[in-house]
Coordinates of C-alpha atoms and ligand atoms in Angstrom, one line a residue:
X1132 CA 0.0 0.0 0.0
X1133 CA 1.1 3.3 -0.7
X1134 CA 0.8 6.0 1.8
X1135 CA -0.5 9.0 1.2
X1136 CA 1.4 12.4 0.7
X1137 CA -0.2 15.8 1.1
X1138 CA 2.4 18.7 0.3
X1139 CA 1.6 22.3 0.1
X1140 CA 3.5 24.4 -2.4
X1141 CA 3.9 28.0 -1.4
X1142 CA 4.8 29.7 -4.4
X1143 CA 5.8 33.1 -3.9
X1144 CA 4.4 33.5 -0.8
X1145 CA 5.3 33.9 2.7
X1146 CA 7.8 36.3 4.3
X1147 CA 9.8 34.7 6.7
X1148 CA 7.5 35.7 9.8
X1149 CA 4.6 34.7 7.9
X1150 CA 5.9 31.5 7.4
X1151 CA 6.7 31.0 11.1
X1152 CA 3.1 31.8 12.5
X1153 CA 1.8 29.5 9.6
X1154 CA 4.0 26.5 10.4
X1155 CA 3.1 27.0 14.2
X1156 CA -0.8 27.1 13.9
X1157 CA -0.4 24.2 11.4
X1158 CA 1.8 21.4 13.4
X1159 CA -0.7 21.3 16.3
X1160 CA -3.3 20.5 13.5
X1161 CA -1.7 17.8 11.5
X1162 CA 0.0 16.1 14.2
X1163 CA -1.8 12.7 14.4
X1164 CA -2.2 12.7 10.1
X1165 CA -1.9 9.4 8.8
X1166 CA -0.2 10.4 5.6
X1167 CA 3.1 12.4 4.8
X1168 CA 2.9 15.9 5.4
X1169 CA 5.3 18.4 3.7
X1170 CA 5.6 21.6 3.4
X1171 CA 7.3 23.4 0.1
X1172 CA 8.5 26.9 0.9
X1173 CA 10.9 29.6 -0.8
X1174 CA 14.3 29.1 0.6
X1175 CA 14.0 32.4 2.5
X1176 CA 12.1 30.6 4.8
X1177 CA 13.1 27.4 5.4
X1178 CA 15.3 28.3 9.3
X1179 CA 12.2 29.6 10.3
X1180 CA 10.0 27.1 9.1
X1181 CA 12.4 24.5 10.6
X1182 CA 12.8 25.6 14.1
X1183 CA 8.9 25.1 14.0
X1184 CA 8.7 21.6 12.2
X1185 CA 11.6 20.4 14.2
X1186 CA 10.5 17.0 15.5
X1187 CA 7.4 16.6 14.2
X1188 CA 6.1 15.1 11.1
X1189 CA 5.4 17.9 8.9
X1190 CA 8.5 18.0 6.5
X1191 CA 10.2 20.9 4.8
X1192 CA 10.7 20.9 0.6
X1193 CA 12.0 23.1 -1.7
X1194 CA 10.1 25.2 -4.6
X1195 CA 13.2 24.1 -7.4
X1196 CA 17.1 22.9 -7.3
X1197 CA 19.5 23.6 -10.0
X1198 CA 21.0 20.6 -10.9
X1199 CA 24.7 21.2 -10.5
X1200 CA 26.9 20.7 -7.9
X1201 CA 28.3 24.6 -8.0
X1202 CA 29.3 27.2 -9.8
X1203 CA 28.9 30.2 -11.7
X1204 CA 25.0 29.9 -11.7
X1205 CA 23.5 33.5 -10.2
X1206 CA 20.3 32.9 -8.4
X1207 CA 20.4 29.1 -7.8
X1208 CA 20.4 26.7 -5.2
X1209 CA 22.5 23.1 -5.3
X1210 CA 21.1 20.0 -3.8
X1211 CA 23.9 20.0 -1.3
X1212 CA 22.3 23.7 -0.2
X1213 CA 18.4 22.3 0.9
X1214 CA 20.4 19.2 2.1
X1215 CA 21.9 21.2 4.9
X1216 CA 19.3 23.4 5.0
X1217 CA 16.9 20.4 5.9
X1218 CA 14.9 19.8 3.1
X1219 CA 14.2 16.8 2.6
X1220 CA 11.7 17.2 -1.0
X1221 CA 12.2 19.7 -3.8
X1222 CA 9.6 20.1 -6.5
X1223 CA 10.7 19.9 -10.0
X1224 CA 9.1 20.5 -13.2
X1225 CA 6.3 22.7 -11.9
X1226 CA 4.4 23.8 -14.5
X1227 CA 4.6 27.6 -13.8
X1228 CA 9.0 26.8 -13.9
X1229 CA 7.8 25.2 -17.3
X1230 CA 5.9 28.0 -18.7
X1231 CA 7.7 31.4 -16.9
X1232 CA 10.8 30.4 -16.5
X1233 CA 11.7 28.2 -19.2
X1234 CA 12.2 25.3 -17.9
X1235 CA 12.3 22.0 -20.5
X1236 CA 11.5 18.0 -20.1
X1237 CA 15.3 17.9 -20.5
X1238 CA 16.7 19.8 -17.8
X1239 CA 13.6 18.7 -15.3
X1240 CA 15.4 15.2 -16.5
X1241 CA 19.0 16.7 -14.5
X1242 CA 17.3 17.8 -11.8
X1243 CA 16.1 14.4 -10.8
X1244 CA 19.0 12.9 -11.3
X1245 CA 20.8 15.4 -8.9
X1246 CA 18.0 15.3 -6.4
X1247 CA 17.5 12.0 -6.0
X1248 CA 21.4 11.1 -6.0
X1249 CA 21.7 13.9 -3.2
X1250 CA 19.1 11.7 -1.1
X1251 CA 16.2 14.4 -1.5
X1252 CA 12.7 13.6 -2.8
X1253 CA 11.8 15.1 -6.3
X1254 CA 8.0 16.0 -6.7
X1255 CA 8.4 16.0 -10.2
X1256 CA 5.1 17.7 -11.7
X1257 CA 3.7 16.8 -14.9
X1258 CA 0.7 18.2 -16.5
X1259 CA -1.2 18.8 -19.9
X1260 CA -2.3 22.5 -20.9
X1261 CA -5.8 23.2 -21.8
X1262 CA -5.4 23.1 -25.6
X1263 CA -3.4 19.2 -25.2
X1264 CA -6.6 17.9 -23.4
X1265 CA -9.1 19.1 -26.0
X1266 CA -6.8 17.9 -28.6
X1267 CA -6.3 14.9 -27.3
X1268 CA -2.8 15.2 -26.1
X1269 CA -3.0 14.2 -22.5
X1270 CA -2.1 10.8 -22.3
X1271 CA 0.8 11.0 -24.4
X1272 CA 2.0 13.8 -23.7
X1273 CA 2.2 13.2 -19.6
X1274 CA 3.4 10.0 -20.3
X1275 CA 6.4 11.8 -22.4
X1276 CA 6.9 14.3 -19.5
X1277 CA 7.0 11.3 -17.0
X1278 CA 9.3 9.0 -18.6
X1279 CA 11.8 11.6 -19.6
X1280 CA 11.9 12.7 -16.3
X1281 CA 12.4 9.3 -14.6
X1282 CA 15.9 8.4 -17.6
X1283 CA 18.7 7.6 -16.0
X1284 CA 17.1 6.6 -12.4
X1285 CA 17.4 2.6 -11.7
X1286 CA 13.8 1.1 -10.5
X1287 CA 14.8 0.8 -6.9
X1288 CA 15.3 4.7 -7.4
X1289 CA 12.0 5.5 -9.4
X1290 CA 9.9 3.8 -6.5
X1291 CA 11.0 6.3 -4.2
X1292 CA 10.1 9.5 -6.6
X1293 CA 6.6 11.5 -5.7
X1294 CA 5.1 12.3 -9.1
X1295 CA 2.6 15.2 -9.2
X1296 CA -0.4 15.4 -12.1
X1297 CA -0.8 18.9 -12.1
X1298 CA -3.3 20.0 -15.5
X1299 CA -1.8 23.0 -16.3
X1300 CA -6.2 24.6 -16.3
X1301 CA -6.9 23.3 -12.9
X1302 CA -3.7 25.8 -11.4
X1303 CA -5.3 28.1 -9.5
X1304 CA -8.3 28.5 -11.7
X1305 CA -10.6 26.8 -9.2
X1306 CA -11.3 24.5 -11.8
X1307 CA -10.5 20.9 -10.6
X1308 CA -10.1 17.7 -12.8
X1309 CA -13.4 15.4 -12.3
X1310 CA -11.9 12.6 -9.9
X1311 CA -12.5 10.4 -12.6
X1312 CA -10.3 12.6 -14.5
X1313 CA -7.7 13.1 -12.2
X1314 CA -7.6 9.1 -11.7
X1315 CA -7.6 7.8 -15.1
X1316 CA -4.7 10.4 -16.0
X1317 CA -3.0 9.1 -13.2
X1318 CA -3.1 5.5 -13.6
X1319 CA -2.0 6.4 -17.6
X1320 CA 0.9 8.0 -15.6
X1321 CA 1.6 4.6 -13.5
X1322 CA 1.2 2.7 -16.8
X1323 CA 3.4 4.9 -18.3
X1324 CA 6.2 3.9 -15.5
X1325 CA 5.1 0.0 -15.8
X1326 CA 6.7 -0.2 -19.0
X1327 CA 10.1 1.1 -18.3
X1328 CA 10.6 0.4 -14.6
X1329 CA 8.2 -2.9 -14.4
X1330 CA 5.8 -3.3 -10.6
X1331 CA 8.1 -0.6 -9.4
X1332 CA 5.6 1.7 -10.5
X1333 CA 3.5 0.3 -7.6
X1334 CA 5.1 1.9 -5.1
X1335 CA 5.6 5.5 -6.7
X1336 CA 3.2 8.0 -5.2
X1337 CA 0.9 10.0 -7.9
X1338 CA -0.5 13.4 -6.2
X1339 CA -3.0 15.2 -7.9
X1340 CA -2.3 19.3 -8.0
X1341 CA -4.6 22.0 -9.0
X1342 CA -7.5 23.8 -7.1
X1343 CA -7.5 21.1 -4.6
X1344 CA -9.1 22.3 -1.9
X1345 CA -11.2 20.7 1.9
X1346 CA -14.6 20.7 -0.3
X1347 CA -13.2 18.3 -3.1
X1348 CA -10.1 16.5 -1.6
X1349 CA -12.2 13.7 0.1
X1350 CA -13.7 11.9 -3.1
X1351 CA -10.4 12.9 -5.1
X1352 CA -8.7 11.2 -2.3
X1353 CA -11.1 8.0 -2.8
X1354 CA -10.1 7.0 -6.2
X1355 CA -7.9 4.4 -6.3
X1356 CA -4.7 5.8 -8.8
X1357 CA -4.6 9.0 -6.6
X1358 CA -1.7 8.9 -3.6
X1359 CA -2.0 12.2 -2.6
X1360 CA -2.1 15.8 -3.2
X1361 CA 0.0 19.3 -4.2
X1362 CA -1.5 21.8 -2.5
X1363 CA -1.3 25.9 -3.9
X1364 CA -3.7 28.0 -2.5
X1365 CA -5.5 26.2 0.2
X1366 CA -2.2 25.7 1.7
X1367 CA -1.7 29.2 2.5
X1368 CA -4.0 28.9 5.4
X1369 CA -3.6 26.2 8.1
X1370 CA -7.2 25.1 8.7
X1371 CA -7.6 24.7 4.9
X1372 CA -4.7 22.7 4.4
X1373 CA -4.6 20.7 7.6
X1374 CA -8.6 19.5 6.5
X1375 CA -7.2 18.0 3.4
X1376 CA -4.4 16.4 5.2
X1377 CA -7.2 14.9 7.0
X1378 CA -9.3 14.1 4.0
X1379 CA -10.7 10.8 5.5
X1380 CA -12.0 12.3 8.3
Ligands
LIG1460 P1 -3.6 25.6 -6.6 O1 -3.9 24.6 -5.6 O2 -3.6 27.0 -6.1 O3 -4.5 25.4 -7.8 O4 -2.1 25.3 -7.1 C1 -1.8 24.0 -7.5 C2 -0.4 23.9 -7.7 O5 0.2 24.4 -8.6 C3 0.4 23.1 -6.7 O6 1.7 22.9 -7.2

């Protein structure tokens, strides 16, 4: 069985004393959750977010990684950097790093590999645009996204990945994928890893992303393909975000 993950990914939001008084309403809230609780924030505030989380279950990730080591790189941060830092996931591939920033299947692909052989956990987001869905895109194309993401990682590797479906029209739109949606894009995802890295694909976690949010997360939550969610908005507030880390309640 795979257990469930619920992350939130801040975005651009959260001053450093915002994030403190966030983190410290929510860990009181989501201490007994049954699943995997993590929290993505900008870099700026991950020493105040971690003198919060210390010892508890919610976990800190990062927004992005560059995917070398060091260097002449302005702006970036090296795995090595979150390590020490105490992040222990990084989200890659986010669509909005895709669309405003450039970001290619390619060098999402390096900053896997980096992640994962630095012992962090890559969210790696993946996600079809409004105009691949009505064409007819979707399956292929996340399948694409997916498996170039995973080259280069051995099975043992890819069954400890977090994969994110993130349609690109569900972000912060409050328009949500139907859970039948969401579900059968997801399990094209698992399929996807099935015929590259075999029943490994059993144990990779698929979250579902976009305009998740307390009134929708339950029967999202219920369908079978779906191991968790990537949280924007409803994130931003701790009662919001710790009801969908208790989605079965
Ligand atoms: P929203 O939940 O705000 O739609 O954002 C989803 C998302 O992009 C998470 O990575």
């Amino acid at each position: 069985m795979r257990k469930p993950i619920i992350a939130g990914n801040w975005k651009m939001n959260m001053t450093p004393s915002e994030a403190r008084k966030l983190v410290t309403e929510l860990v009181p809230l989501v201490r007994d959750a049954a699943c995997d609780v993590v929290v993505c924030t900008p870099a700026v505030d991950f020493a105040a977010v971690n003198e919060v989380i210390k010892g508890t279950n919610v976990k800190l990730g990062a927004e992005n990684m560059h995917w070398e080591a060091s260097g002449a790189f302005t702006g970036e941060l090296s795995a090595a950097m979150l390590k020490e830092s105490g992040v222990e996931y990084v989200i890659l591939g986010h669509s909005e790093r895709r669309q405003y920033f450039g970001e290619t299947d390619a060098t999402v692909n390096k900053r896997v590999l980096a992640a994962v052989k630095a012992g962090l956990t890559p969210i790696i987001c993946v996600g079809e645009k409004k105009e691949d869905r009505e064409a007819g895109y979707t399956n292929a194309l996340v399948s694409y996204q997916t498996l170039i993401a995973l080259s280069g990682l051995t099975a043992d590797e890819v069954k400890r990945v977090v994969i994110a479906y993130e349609p690109v029209w569900a972000i912060g739109t409050g328009l949500t994928a139907t859970d039948e949606q969401a579900n059968e894009t997801i399990g094209v995802i698992r399929e996807a890893v099935r015929s590259v890295y075999g029943d490994a694909a059993d144990d990779v976690r698929i979250q579902y992303g976009g305009s998740m949010k307390p009134a929708n997360c339950k029967s999202l939550m219920a369908q079978p393909e779906i191991d968790g969610g990537l949280i924007g908005g409803a994130s931003l507030k701790a009662e919001d975000f710790s009801k969908i880390v208790h989605f079965d309640a």
